[in-house]
mmCIF file of C-alpha atoms in Angstrom:
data_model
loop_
_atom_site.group_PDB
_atom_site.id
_atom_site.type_symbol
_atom_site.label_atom_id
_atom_site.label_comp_id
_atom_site.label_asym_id
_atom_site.label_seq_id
_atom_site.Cartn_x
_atom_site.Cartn_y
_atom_site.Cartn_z
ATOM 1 C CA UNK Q 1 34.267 125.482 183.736
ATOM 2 C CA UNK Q 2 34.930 124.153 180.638
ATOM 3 C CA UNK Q 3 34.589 120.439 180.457
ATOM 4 C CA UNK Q 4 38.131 118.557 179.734
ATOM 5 C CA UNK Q 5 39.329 117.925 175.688
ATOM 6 C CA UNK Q 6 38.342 114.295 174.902
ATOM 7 C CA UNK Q 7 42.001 112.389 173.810
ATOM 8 C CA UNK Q 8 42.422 111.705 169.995
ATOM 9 C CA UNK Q 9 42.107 108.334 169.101
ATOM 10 C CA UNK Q 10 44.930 108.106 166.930
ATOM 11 C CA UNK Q 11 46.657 109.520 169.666
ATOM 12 C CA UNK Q 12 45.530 106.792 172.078
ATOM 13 C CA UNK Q 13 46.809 104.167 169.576
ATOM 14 C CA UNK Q 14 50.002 106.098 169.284
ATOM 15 C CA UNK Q 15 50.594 105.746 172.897
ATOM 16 C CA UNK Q 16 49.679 102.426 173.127
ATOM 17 C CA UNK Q 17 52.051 100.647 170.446
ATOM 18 C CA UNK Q 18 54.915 102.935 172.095
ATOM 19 C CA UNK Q 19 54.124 101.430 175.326
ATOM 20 C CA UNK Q 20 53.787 98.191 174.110
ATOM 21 C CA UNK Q 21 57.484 97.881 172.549
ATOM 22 C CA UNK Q 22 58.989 98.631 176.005
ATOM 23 C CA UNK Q 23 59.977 95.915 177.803
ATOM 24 C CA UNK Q 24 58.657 95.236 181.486
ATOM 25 C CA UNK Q 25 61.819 96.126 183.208
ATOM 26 C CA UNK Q 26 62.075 99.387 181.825
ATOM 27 C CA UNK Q 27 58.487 100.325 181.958
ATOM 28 C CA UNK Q 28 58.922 102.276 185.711
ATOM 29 C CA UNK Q 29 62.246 104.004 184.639
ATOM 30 C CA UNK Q 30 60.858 105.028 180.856
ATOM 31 C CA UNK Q 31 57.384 106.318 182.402
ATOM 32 C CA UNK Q 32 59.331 108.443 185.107
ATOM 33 C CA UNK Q 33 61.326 109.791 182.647
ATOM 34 C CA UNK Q 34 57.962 110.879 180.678
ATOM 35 C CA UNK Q 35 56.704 112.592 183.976
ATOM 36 C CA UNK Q 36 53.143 112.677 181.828
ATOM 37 C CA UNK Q 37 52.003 111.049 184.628
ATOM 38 C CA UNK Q 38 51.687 111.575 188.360
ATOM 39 C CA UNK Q 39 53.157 109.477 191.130
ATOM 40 C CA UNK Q 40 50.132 108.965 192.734
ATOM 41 C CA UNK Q 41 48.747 107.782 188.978
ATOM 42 C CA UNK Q 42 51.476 105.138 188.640
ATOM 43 C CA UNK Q 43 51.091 103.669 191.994
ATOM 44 C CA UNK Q 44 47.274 102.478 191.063
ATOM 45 C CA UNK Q 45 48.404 100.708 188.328
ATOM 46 C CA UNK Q 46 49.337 96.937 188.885
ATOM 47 C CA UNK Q 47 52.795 96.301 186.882
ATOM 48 C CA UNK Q 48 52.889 92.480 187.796
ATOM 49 C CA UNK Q 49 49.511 92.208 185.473
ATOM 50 C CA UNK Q 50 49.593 90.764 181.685
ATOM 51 C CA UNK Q 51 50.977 93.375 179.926
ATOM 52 C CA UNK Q 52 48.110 93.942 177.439
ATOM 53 C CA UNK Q 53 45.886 94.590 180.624
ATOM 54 C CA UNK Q 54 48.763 97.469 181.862
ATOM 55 C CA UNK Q 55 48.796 98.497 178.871
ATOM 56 C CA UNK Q 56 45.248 99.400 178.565
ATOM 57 C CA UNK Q 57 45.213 100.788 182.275
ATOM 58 C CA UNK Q 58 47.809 103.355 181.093
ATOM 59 C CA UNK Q 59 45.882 104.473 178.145
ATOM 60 C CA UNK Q 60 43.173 105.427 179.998
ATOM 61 C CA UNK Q 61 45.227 107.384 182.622
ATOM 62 C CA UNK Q 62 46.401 109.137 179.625
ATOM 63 C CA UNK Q 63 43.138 109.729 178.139
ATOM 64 C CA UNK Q 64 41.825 110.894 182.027
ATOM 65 C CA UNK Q 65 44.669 113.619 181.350
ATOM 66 C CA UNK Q 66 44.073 114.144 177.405
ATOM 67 C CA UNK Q 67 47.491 113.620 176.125
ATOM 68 C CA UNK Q 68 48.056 115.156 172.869
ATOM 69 C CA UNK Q 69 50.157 113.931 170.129
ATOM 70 C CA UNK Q 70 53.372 115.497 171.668
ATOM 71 C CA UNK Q 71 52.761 114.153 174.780
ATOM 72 C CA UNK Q 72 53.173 110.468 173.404
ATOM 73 C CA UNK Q 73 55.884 112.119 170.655
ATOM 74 C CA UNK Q 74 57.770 113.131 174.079
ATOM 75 C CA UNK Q 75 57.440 109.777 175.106
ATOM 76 C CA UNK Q 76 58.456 107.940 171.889
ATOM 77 C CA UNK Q 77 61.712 109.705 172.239
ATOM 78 C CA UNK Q 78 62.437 109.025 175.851
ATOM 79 C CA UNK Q 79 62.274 105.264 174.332
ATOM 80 C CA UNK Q 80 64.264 105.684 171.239
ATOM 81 C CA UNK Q 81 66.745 107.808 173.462
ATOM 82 C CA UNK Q 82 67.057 104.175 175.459
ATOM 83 C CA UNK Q 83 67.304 101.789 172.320
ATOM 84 C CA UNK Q 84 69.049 104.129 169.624
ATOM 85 C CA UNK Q 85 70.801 101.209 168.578
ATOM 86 C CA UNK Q 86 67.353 100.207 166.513
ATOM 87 C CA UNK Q 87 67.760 102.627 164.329
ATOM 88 C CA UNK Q 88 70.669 102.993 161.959
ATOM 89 C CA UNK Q 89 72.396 106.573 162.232
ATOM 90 C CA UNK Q 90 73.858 108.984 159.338
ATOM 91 C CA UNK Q 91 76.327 111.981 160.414
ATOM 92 C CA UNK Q 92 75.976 115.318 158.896
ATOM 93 C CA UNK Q 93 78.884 118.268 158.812
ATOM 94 C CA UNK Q 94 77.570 121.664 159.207
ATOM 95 C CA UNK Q 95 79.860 124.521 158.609
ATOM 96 C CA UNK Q 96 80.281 128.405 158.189
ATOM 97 C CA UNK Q 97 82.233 130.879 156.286
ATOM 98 C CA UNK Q 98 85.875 131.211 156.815
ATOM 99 C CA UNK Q 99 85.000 134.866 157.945
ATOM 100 C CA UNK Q 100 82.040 133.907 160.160
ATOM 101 C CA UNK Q 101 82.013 134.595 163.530
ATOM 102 C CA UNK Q 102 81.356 132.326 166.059
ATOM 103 C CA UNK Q 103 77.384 132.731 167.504
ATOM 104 C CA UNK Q 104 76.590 132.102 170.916
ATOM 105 C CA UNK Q 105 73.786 129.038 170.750
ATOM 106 C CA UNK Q 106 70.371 129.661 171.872
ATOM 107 C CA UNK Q 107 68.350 126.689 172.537
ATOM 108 C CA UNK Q 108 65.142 128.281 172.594
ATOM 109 C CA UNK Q 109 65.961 130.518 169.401
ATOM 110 C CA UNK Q 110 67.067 127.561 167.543
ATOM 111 C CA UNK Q 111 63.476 125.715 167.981
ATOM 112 C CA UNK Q 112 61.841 128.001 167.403
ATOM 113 C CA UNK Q 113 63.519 128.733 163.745
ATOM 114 C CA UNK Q 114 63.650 124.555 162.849
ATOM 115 C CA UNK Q 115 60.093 124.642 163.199
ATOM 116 C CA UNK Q 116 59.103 127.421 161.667
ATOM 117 C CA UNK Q 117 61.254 126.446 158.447
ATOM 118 C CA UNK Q 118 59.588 122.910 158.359
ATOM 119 C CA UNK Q 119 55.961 124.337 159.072
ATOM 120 C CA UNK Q 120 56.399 126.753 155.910
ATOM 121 C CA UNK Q 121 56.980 123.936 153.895
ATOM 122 C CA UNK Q 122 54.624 121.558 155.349
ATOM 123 C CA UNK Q 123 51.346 122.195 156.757
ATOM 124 C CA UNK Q 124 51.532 118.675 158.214
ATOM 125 C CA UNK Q 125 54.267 117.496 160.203
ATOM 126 C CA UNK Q 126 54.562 117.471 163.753
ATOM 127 C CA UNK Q 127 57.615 118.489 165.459
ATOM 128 C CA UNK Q 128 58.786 117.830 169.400
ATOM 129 C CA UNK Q 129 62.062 118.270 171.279
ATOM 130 C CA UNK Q 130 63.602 117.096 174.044
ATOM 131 C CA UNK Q 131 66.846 118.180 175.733
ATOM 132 C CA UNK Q 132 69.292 115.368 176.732
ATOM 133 C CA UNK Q 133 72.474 114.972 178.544
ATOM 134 C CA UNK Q 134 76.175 116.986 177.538
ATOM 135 C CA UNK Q 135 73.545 119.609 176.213
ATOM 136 C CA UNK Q 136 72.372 117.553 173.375
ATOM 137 C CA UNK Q 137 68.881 118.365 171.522
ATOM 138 C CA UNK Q 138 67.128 115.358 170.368
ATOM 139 C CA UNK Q 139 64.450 115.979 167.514
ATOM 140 C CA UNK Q 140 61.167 113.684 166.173
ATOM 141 C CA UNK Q 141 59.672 114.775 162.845
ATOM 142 C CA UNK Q 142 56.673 113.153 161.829
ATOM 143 C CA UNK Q 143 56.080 113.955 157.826
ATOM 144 C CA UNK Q 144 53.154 114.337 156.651
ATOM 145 C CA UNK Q 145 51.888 115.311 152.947
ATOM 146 C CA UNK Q 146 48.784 118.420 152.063
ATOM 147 C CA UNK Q 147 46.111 115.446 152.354
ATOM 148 C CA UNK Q 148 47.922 113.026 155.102
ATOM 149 C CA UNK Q 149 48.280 113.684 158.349
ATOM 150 C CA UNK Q 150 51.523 113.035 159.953
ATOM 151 C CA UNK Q 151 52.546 109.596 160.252
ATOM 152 C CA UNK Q 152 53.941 108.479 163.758
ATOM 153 C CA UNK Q 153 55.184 105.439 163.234
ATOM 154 C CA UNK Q 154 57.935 106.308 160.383
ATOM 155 C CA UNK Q 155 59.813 109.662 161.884
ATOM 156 C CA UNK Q 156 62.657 111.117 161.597
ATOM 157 C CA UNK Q 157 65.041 111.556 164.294
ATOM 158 C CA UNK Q 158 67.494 114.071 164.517
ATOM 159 C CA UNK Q 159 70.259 114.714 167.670
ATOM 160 C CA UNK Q 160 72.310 117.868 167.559
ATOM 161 C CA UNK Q 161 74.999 118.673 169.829
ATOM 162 C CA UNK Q 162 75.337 122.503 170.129
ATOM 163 C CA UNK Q 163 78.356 124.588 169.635
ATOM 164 C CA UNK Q 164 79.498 121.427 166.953
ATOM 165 C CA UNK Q 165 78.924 121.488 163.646
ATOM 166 C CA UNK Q 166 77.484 117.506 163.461
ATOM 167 C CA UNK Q 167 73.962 116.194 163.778
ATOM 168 C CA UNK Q 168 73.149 112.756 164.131
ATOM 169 C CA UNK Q 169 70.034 111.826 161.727
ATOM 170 C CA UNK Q 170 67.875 108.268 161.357
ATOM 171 C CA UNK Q 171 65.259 108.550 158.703
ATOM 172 C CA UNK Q 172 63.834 106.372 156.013
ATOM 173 C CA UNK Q 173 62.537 109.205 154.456
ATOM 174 C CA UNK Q 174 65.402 110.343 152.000
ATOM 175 C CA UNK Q 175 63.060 112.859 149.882
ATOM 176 C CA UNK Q 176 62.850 114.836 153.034
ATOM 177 C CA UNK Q 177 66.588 115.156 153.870
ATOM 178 C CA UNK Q 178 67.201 118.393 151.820
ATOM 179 C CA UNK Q 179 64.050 119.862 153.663
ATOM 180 C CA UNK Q 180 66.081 118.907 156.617
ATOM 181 C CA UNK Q 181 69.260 119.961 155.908
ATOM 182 C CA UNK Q 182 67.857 123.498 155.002
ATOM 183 C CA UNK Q 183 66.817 123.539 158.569
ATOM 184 C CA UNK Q 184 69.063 122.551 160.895
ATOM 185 C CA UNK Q 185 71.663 124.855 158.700
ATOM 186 C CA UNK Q 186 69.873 128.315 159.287
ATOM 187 C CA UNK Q 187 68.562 127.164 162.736
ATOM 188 C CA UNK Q 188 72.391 126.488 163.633
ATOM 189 C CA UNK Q 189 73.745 129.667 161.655
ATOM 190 C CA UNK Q 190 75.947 127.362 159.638
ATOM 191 C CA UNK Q 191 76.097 128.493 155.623
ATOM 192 C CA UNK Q 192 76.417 124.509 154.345
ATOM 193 C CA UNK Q 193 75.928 121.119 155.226
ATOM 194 C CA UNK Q 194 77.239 117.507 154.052
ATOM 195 C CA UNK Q 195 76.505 113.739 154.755
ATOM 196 C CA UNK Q 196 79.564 112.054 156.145
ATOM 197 C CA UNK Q 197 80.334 108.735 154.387
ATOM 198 C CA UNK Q 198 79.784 107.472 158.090
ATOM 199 C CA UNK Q 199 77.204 105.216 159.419
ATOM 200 C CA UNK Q 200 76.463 103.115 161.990
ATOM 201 C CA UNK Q 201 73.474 101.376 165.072
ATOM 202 C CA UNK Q 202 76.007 103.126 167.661
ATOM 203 C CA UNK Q 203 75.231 106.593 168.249
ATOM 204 C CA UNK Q 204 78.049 106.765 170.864
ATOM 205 C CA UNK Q 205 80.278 105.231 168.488
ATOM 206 C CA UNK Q 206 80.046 107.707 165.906
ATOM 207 C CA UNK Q 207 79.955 110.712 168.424
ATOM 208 C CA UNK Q 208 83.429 109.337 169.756
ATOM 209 C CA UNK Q 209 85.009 109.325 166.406
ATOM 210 C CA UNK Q 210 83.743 112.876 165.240
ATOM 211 C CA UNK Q 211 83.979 114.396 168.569
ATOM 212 C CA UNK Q 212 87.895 112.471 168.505
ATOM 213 C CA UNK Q 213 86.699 111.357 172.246
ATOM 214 C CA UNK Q 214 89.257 107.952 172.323
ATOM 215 C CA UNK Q 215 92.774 108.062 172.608
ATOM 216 C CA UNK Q 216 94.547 108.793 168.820
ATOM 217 C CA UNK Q 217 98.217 108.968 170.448
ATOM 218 C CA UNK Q 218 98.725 105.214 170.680
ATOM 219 C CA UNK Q 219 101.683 106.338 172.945
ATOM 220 C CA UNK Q 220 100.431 105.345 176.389
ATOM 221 C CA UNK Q 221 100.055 101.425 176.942
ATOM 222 C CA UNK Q 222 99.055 100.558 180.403
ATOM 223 C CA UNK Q 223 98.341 97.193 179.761
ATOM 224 C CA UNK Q 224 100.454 95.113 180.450
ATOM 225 C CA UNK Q 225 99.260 91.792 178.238
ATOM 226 C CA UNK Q 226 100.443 91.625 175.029
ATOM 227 C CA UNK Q 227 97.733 92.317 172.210
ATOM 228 C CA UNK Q 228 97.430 88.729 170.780
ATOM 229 C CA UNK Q 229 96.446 86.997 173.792
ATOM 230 C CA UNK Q 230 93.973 89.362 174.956
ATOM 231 C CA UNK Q 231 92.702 89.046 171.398
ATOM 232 C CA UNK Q 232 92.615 86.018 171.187
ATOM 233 C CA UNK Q 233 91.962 85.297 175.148
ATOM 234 C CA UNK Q 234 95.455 82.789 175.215
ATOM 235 C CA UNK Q 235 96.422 81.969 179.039
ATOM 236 C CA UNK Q 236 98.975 84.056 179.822
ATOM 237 C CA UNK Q 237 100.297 81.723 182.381
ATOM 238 C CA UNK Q 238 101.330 78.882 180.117
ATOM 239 C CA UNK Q 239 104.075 76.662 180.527
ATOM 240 C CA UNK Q 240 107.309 78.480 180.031
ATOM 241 C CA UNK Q 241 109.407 75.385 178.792
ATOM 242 C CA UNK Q 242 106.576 76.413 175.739
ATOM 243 C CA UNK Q 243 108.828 77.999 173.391
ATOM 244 C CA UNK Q 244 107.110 80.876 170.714
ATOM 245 C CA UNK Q 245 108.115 80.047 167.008
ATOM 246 C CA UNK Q 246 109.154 82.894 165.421
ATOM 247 C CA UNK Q 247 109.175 85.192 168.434
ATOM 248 C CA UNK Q 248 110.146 88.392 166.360
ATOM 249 C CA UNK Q 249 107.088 87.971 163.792
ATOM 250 C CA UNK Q 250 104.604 88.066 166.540
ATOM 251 C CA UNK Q 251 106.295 90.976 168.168
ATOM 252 C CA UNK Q 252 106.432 92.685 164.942
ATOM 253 C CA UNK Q 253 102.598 91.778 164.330
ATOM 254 C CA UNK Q 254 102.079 93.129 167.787
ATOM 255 C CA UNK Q 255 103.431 96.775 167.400
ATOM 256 C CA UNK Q 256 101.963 97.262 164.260
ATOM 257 C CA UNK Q 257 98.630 96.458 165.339
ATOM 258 C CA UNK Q 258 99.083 98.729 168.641
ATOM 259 C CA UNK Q 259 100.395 101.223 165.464
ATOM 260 C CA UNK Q 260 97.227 100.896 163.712
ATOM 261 C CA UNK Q 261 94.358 100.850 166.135
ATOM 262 C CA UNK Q 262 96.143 101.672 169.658
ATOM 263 C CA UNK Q 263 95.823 99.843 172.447
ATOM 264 C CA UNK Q 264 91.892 100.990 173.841
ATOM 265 C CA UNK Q 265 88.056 99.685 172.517
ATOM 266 C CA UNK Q 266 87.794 100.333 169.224
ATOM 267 C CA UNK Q 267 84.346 102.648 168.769
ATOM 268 C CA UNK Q 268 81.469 99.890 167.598
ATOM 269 C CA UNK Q 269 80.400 99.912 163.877
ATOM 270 C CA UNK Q 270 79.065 97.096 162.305
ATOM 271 C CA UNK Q 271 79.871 97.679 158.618
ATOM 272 C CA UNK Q 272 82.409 98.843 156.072
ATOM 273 C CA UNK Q 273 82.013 99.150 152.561
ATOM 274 C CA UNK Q 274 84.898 99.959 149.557
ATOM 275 C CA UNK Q 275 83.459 100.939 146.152
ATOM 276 C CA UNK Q 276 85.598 100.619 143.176
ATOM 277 C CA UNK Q 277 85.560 102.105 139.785
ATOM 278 C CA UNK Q 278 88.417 101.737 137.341
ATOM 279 C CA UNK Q 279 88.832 101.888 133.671
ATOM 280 C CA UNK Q 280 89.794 99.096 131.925
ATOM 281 C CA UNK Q 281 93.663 98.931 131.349
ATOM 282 C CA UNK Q 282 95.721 96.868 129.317
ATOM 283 C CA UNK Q 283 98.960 97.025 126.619
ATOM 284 C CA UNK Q 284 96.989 94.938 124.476
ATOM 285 C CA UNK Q 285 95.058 95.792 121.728
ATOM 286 C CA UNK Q 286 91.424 94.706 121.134
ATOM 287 C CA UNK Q 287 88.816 92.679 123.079
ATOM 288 C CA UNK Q 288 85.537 93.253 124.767
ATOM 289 C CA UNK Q 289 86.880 95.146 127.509
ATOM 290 C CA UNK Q 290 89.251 97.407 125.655
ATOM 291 C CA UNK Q 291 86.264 98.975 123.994
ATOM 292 C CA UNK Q 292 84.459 99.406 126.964
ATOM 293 C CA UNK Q 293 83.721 103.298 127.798
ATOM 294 C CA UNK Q 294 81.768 102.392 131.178
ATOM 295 C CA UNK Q 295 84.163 102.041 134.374
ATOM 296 C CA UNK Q 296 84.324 98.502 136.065
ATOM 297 C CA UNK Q 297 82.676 98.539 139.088
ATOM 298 C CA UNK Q 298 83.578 96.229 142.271
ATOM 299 C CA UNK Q 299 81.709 96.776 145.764
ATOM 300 C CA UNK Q 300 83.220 95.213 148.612
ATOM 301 C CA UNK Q 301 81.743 94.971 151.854
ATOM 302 C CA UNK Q 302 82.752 94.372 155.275
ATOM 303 C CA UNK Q 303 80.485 93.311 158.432
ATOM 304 C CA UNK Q 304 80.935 92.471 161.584
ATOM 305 C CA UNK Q 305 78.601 93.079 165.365
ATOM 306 C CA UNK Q 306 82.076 94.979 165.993
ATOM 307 C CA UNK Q 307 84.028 95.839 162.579
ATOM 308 C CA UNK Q 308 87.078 97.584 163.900
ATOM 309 C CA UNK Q 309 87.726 94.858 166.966
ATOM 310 C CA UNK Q 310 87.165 92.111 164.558
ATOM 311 C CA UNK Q 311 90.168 93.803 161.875
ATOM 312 C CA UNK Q 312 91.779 94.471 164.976
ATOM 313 C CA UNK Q 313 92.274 90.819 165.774
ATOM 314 C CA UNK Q 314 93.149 89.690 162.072
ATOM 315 C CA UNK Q 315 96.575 89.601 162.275
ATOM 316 C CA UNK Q 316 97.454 88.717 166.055
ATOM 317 C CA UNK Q 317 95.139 85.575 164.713
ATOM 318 C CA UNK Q 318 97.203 84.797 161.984
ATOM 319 C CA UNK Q 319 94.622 85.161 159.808
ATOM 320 C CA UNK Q 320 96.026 88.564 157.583
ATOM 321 C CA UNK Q 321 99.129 89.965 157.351
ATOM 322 C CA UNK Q 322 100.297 92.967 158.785
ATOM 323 C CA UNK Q 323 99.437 96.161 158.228
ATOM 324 C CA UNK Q 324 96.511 95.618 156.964
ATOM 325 C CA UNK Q 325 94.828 98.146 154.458
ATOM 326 C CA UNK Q 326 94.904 101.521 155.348
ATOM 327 C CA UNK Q 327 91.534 101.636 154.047
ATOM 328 C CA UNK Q 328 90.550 99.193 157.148
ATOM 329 C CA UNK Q 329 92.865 100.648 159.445
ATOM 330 C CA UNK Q 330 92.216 104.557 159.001
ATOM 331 C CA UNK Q 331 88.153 104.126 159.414
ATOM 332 C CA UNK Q 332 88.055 106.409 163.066
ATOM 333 C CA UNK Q 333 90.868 109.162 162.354
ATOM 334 C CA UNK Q 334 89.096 109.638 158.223
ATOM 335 C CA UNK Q 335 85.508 109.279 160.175
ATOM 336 C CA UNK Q 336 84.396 106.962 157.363
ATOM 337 C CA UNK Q 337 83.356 103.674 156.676
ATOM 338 C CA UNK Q 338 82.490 104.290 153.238
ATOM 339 C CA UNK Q 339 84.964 104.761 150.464
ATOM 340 C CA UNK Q 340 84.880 105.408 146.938
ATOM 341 C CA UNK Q 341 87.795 104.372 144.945
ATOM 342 C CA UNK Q 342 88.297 106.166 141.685
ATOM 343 C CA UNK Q 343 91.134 106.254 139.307
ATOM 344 C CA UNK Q 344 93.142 109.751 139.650
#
């Protein structure tokens, strides 16, 4: 009988700092989840201890069971699939040839073709997978170089939903994206594939505005209270010898906004941004700028912990006129929260 495979010890850091950044009242759910692990295991570990002592008591149940490197890959996903919103999220567009047919998608086909493009290119770089709810694939790439092994702790993170042409990517790797790209095209059967000027911290967020999963009709208004006050949280129960100035402003301010955004929870991004280039323009003749061959260039940016709410609310508040831009307004139906702004 041959005797058991000694764990790595880079692996047995690996697993340790992943363990480490979850916090106590997940630990049960998230180690579950891993099933690396027996029942019987779990239930000899004491999870009221310090957690530096738990910690080391589940490294050596791992190392009892010599985990490899996707073992604790599998289980630095089932954490990131818990906190996505650490990491911030780019949207890619796949797509085929107008006279394409439409493949049936096999799961087992398509790992097996991402990996073997990225394991052509790069000898090291270690690859896992884990299938998730509404038949999503979530990816972890761990780059490495011809001398370096794969590092762990900067990976790339790739969800795909199949039958769709979008994959959600977090990576701050950008020399590696066209290696990327290469794959998840052929492994999809797609002929092309784009970066979406669309980013955000809520994966959920972005998946409802490419997937068009909110309501885009604005027709149906089943609240009753008008926008402003739940905007602004007024008591709708106010003294009625309070008389509104200029009743018909706020009811015009009111449609508008229900117009512009409808009447549901705007999806949650956190940031906007509106680049600006323009020529110099002007009927008279001379000066500095005249003679300037290099566009002016403005950037604008926009933040908020919930953008579109926060626009949302500018003019029930008083505090912009309505409409407001449609460059703030059409961010969900474009999918975009980047624009460039050229002259024609």
């Amino acid at each position: 009988m041959k005797p058991a495979k000694e764990m790595d010890e880079t692996v047995a850091e690996f697993i340790r700092r992943t363990i480490l950044k979850i916090p106590m009242n997940e630990m049960m759910t998230i180690l579950k989840a891993w099933d690396f692990l027996s029942e019987n295991q779990l239930q000899t570990i004491n999870f009221r201890q310090r957690k530096e002592c738990l910690v080391q008591d589940l490294v050596g149940l791992c190392e009892e069971k010599s985990a490899s490197v996707n073992d604790a890959a599998l289980l630095d996903i089932i954490y990131t699939q818990v906190h996505w919103h650490q990491k911030v999220w780019d949207v890619f567009q796949m797509s085929k040839e107008p006279d394409e047919d439409v493949d049936l998608f096999d799961m087992e086909q398509f790992k097996r073709s991402f990996k073997k493009i990225l394991q052509r290119a790069l000898k090291n770089v270690t690859i896992s997978f884990r299938d998730a709810e509404e038949n999503a694939i979530w990816i972890r790439i761990a780059w490495g170089t011809r001398c370096t092994k794969p590092n762990q702790y900067k990976p790339t993170y790739v969800v795909h939903y199949p039958q769709t042409p979008y994959a959600f990517t977090s990576s701050r790797l950008k020399s590696i994206m066209p290696l990327l790209g290469q794959a998840l095209t052929v492994a999809s059967k797609h002929h092309q594939i784009v970066k979406m000027d669309l980013r955000s911290r809520h994966l959920d967020s972005l998946k409802a505005i490419v997937f068009k999963q909110y309501d885009q009709t604005f027709e149906n208004h089943n609240s009753t209270t008008p926008l402003q006050e739940r905007c602004l949280g007024l008591d709708v129960n106010m003294d009625s010898r309070i008389i509104h100035e200029n009743e018909v402003e706020k009811e015009r301010v009111q449609r508008i906004t229900q117009e512009s955004f409808g009447d549901y929870p705007q999806p949650q991004l956190e940031f906007a941004q509106n680049k600006l280039e323009t020529k110099f323009k002007s009927d008279l003749n001379g000066g500095i700028l005249a003679e300037r061959k290099e566009p002016l260039r403005c950037l604008i940016k926009f933040s908020s912990p919930h953008l579109l709410e926060a626009l949302k609310s500018l003019a029930p508040a008083g505090i912009a006129d309505a409409p407001l831009s449609p460059l703030l307004t059409c961010i969900p139906n474009k999918g975009m929260n980047y624009f460039k702004i050229r002259d024609k």
